[in-house]
């Protein structure tokens, strides 16, 4: 598995650009994540990016604890995302070699690719819910798809994604979305 940390700044920026493009009337719209609205999906990503700096500094999940539970977006999801990304983005340089996640201890490179998968797939979920252009970055799609094809615990273990569906084409974006149960 290649180290994809170099792809994370641009992926974070792309997700952020999509957050900034959400029309006011779309925050409560459903997403392909059946229990999440557009606002809920951004809240999930804020959570992920709020605790990432702690994990990247070597703290265990127990040490991070529940400090980011609850409503992280309030009435301004855009500002909440910007604040979370501002904390997460620089934490990837000089991070620990191994990090403690909900999956246990992982090499930081694997955590990075998991974060890239989250950013890329949830970028599409956000665009679908907000009715924005659904085209994803080919390099991010390729790296995420290569990782998910290995059958990682992220995909096979805790039920983070829906069951795979038949891809609508052989296009890598369609294949990535199908692996995580999305219909392009």
Short mmCIF file of C-alpha atoms in Angstrom, two decimals:
data_model
loop_
_atom_site.label_atom_id
_atom_site.label_comp_id
_atom_site.label_asym_id
_atom_site.label_seq_id
_atom_site.Cartn_x
_atom_site.Cartn_y
_atom_site.Cartn_z
CA UNK A 1 0.00 0.00 0.00
CA UNK A 2 1.43 3.34 -1.00
CA UNK A 3 1.50 6.23 1.44
CA UNK A 4 -1.32 8.53 0.34
CA UNK A 5 -0.69 11.27 2.88
CA UNK A 6 0.33 13.53 0.00
CA UNK A 7 -3.22 13.23 -1.41
CA UNK A 8 -4.96 14.28 1.81
CA UNK A 9 -4.56 18.07 1.60
CA UNK A 10 -6.21 18.23 -1.82
CA UNK A 11 -8.92 15.74 -0.78
CA UNK A 12 -9.64 17.83 2.32
CA UNK A 13 -9.83 20.96 0.17
CA UNK A 14 -12.16 19.30 -2.35
CA UNK A 15 -14.49 18.14 0.40
CA UNK A 16 -14.40 21.64 1.86
CA UNK A 17 -15.22 23.21 -1.50
CA UNK A 18 -18.26 20.94 -1.72
CA UNK A 19 -19.33 21.93 1.80
CA UNK A 20 -19.09 25.58 0.82
CA UNK A 21 -21.21 24.90 -2.30
CA UNK A 22 -24.17 23.33 -0.45
CA UNK A 23 -27.27 25.45 -1.10
CA UNK A 24 -29.00 26.62 2.08
CA UNK A 25 -32.10 24.59 1.30
CA UNK A 26 -30.12 21.33 0.93
CA UNK A 27 -28.64 20.91 4.42
CA UNK A 28 -31.52 18.69 5.50
CA UNK A 29 -31.61 16.70 2.24
CA UNK A 30 -30.97 12.95 2.49
CA UNK A 31 -27.68 11.42 1.35
CA UNK A 32 -26.86 7.89 0.19
CA UNK A 33 -25.95 7.22 3.85
CA UNK A 34 -29.52 6.27 4.74
CA UNK A 35 -29.53 7.76 8.24
CA UNK A 36 -27.66 10.99 7.42
CA UNK A 37 -28.76 14.27 5.96
CA UNK A 38 -26.20 16.50 4.25
CA UNK A 39 -25.74 18.29 7.59
CA UNK A 40 -25.29 14.96 9.44
CA UNK A 41 -22.69 13.83 6.94
CA UNK A 42 -20.70 17.05 7.41
CA UNK A 43 -21.00 16.58 11.19
CA UNK A 44 -19.55 13.07 10.83
CA UNK A 45 -16.62 14.41 8.85
CA UNK A 46 -16.08 17.18 11.41
CA UNK A 47 -15.90 14.50 14.11
CA UNK A 48 -13.35 12.49 12.11
CA UNK A 49 -11.19 15.53 11.48
CA UNK A 50 -11.44 16.86 15.04
CA UNK A 51 -10.02 13.72 16.62
CA UNK A 52 -7.52 12.94 13.85
CA UNK A 53 -4.86 15.36 15.23
CA UNK A 54 -4.98 13.59 18.60
CA UNK A 55 -4.63 10.15 17.06
CA UNK A 56 -1.85 11.37 14.76
CA UNK A 57 -0.01 12.71 17.81
CA UNK A 58 -0.02 9.19 19.29
CA UNK A 59 -3.03 9.37 21.62
CA UNK A 60 -5.20 6.26 21.92
CA UNK A 61 -8.92 6.33 21.28
CA UNK A 62 -9.44 6.05 25.03
CA UNK A 63 -7.31 9.14 25.60
CA UNK A 64 -9.27 11.09 22.99
CA UNK A 65 -12.43 9.86 24.68
CA UNK A 66 -15.79 11.45 24.03
CA UNK A 67 -14.65 15.07 23.86
CA UNK A 68 -16.08 15.45 20.35
CA UNK A 69 -19.39 13.71 20.90
CA UNK A 70 -22.51 15.77 20.35
CA UNK A 71 -23.38 18.45 17.83
CA UNK A 72 -20.17 19.75 16.29
CA UNK A 73 -21.76 21.85 13.56
CA UNK A 74 -24.44 23.90 15.34
CA UNK A 75 -26.16 26.23 12.93
CA UNK A 76 -23.07 26.77 10.74
CA UNK A 77 -21.85 23.51 9.13
CA UNK A 78 -19.51 25.40 6.80
CA UNK A 79 -17.66 27.13 9.63
CA UNK A 80 -17.57 23.86 11.61
CA UNK A 81 -16.00 22.02 8.68
CA UNK A 82 -13.45 24.77 8.11
CA UNK A 83 -12.42 24.64 11.78
CA UNK A 84 -12.11 20.85 11.78
CA UNK A 85 -10.09 20.80 8.55
CA UNK A 86 -7.82 23.54 9.86
CA UNK A 87 -6.89 21.25 12.76
CA UNK A 88 -6.63 18.03 10.78
CA UNK A 89 -4.69 19.17 7.73
CA UNK A 90 -1.34 20.02 9.37
CA UNK A 91 -1.43 17.06 11.76
CA UNK A 92 -0.45 14.65 8.98
CA UNK A 93 3.09 16.00 8.70
CA UNK A 94 5.30 14.56 11.39
CA UNK A 95 2.64 12.16 12.63
CA UNK A 96 3.32 9.02 14.64
CA UNK A 97 4.34 5.87 12.74
CA UNK A 98 1.41 3.93 14.24
CA UNK A 99 -1.93 5.28 15.31
CA UNK A 100 -4.73 3.93 17.48
CA UNK A 101 -8.13 3.89 15.74
CA UNK A 102 -11.45 2.19 16.25
CA UNK A 103 -9.88 -0.73 14.33
CA UNK A 104 -6.95 -0.95 16.74
CA UNK A 105 -3.34 0.01 16.06
CA UNK A 106 -2.57 0.76 12.40
CA UNK A 107 0.35 2.06 10.40
CA UNK A 108 -0.21 5.76 9.77
CA UNK A 109 -0.19 5.02 6.03
CA UNK A 110 -3.22 2.77 6.40
CA UNK A 111 -5.02 5.36 8.50
CA UNK A 112 -4.24 7.92 5.80
CA UNK A 113 -5.77 5.80 3.06
CA UNK A 114 -8.82 5.17 5.26
CA UNK A 115 -9.19 8.94 5.69
CA UNK A 116 -8.83 9.34 1.91
CA UNK A 117 -11.59 6.75 1.37
CA UNK A 118 -13.84 8.64 3.80
CA UNK A 119 -13.15 12.00 2.18
CA UNK A 120 -13.68 10.66 -1.34
CA UNK A 121 -16.78 8.53 -0.77
CA UNK A 122 -18.40 11.10 1.49
CA UNK A 123 -17.59 13.84 -1.02
CA UNK A 124 -19.77 11.92 -3.47
CA UNK A 125 -22.46 11.36 -0.82
CA UNK A 126 -22.45 15.09 -0.14
CA UNK A 127 -22.70 15.98 -3.82
CA UNK A 128 -25.56 13.54 -4.33
CA UNK A 129 -27.50 14.92 -1.36
CA UNK A 130 -26.80 18.56 -2.22
CA UNK A 131 -27.37 17.99 -5.95
CA UNK A 132 -23.90 19.17 -6.97
CA UNK A 133 -21.59 17.88 -9.70
CA UNK A 134 -20.74 14.28 -8.72
CA UNK A 135 -17.40 13.98 -10.53
CA UNK A 136 -14.57 12.91 -8.16
CA UNK A 137 -10.82 13.36 -8.47
CA UNK A 138 -9.43 10.40 -10.47
CA UNK A 139 -6.23 10.09 -8.41
CA UNK A 140 -8.16 9.95 -5.12
CA UNK A 141 -10.63 7.49 -6.63
CA UNK A 142 -7.79 5.28 -7.89
CA UNK A 143 -6.03 5.19 -4.50
CA UNK A 144 -9.26 4.55 -2.59
CA UNK A 145 -10.35 1.84 -5.01
CA UNK A 146 -6.96 0.10 -4.88
CA UNK A 147 -7.16 0.01 -1.08
CA UNK A 148 -10.75 -1.23 -0.93
CA UNK A 149 -9.97 -4.00 -3.42
CA UNK A 150 -7.64 -5.49 -0.75
CA UNK A 151 -10.66 -6.23 1.49
CA UNK A 152 -9.53 -4.16 4.47
CA UNK A 153 -11.25 -4.31 7.85
CA UNK A 154 -12.68 -0.88 7.08
CA UNK A 155 -14.77 -2.58 4.40
CA UNK A 156 -15.31 -6.04 5.82
CA UNK A 157 -15.43 -5.56 9.59
CA UNK A 158 -17.66 -3.09 11.38
CA UNK A 159 -20.32 -2.45 8.72
CA UNK A 160 -19.27 1.11 7.94
CA UNK A 161 -20.53 0.78 4.38
CA UNK A 162 -23.51 -0.87 2.73
CA UNK A 163 -23.02 -4.18 0.94
CA UNK A 164 -21.40 -3.91 -2.46
CA UNK A 165 -23.64 -3.51 -5.49
CA UNK A 166 -23.05 -4.15 -9.17
CA UNK A 167 -21.14 -1.20 -10.68
CA UNK A 168 -22.99 0.75 -13.36
CA UNK A 169 -19.86 0.68 -15.57
CA UNK A 170 -16.17 -0.15 -15.51
CA UNK A 171 -15.34 3.47 -14.76
CA UNK A 172 -13.19 3.56 -11.59
CA UNK A 173 -15.53 6.02 -9.86
CA UNK A 174 -18.51 3.73 -10.52
CA UNK A 175 -16.50 0.76 -9.23
CA UNK A 176 -15.44 2.61 -6.07
CA UNK A 177 -19.00 3.65 -5.32
CA UNK A 178 -20.31 0.13 -5.98
CA UNK A 179 -17.81 -1.45 -3.55
CA UNK A 180 -19.20 0.74 -0.78
CA UNK A 181 -22.82 0.09 -1.72
CA UNK A 182 -23.54 3.26 -3.68
CA UNK A 183 -25.34 3.37 -7.01
CA UNK A 184 -23.82 6.00 -9.27
#
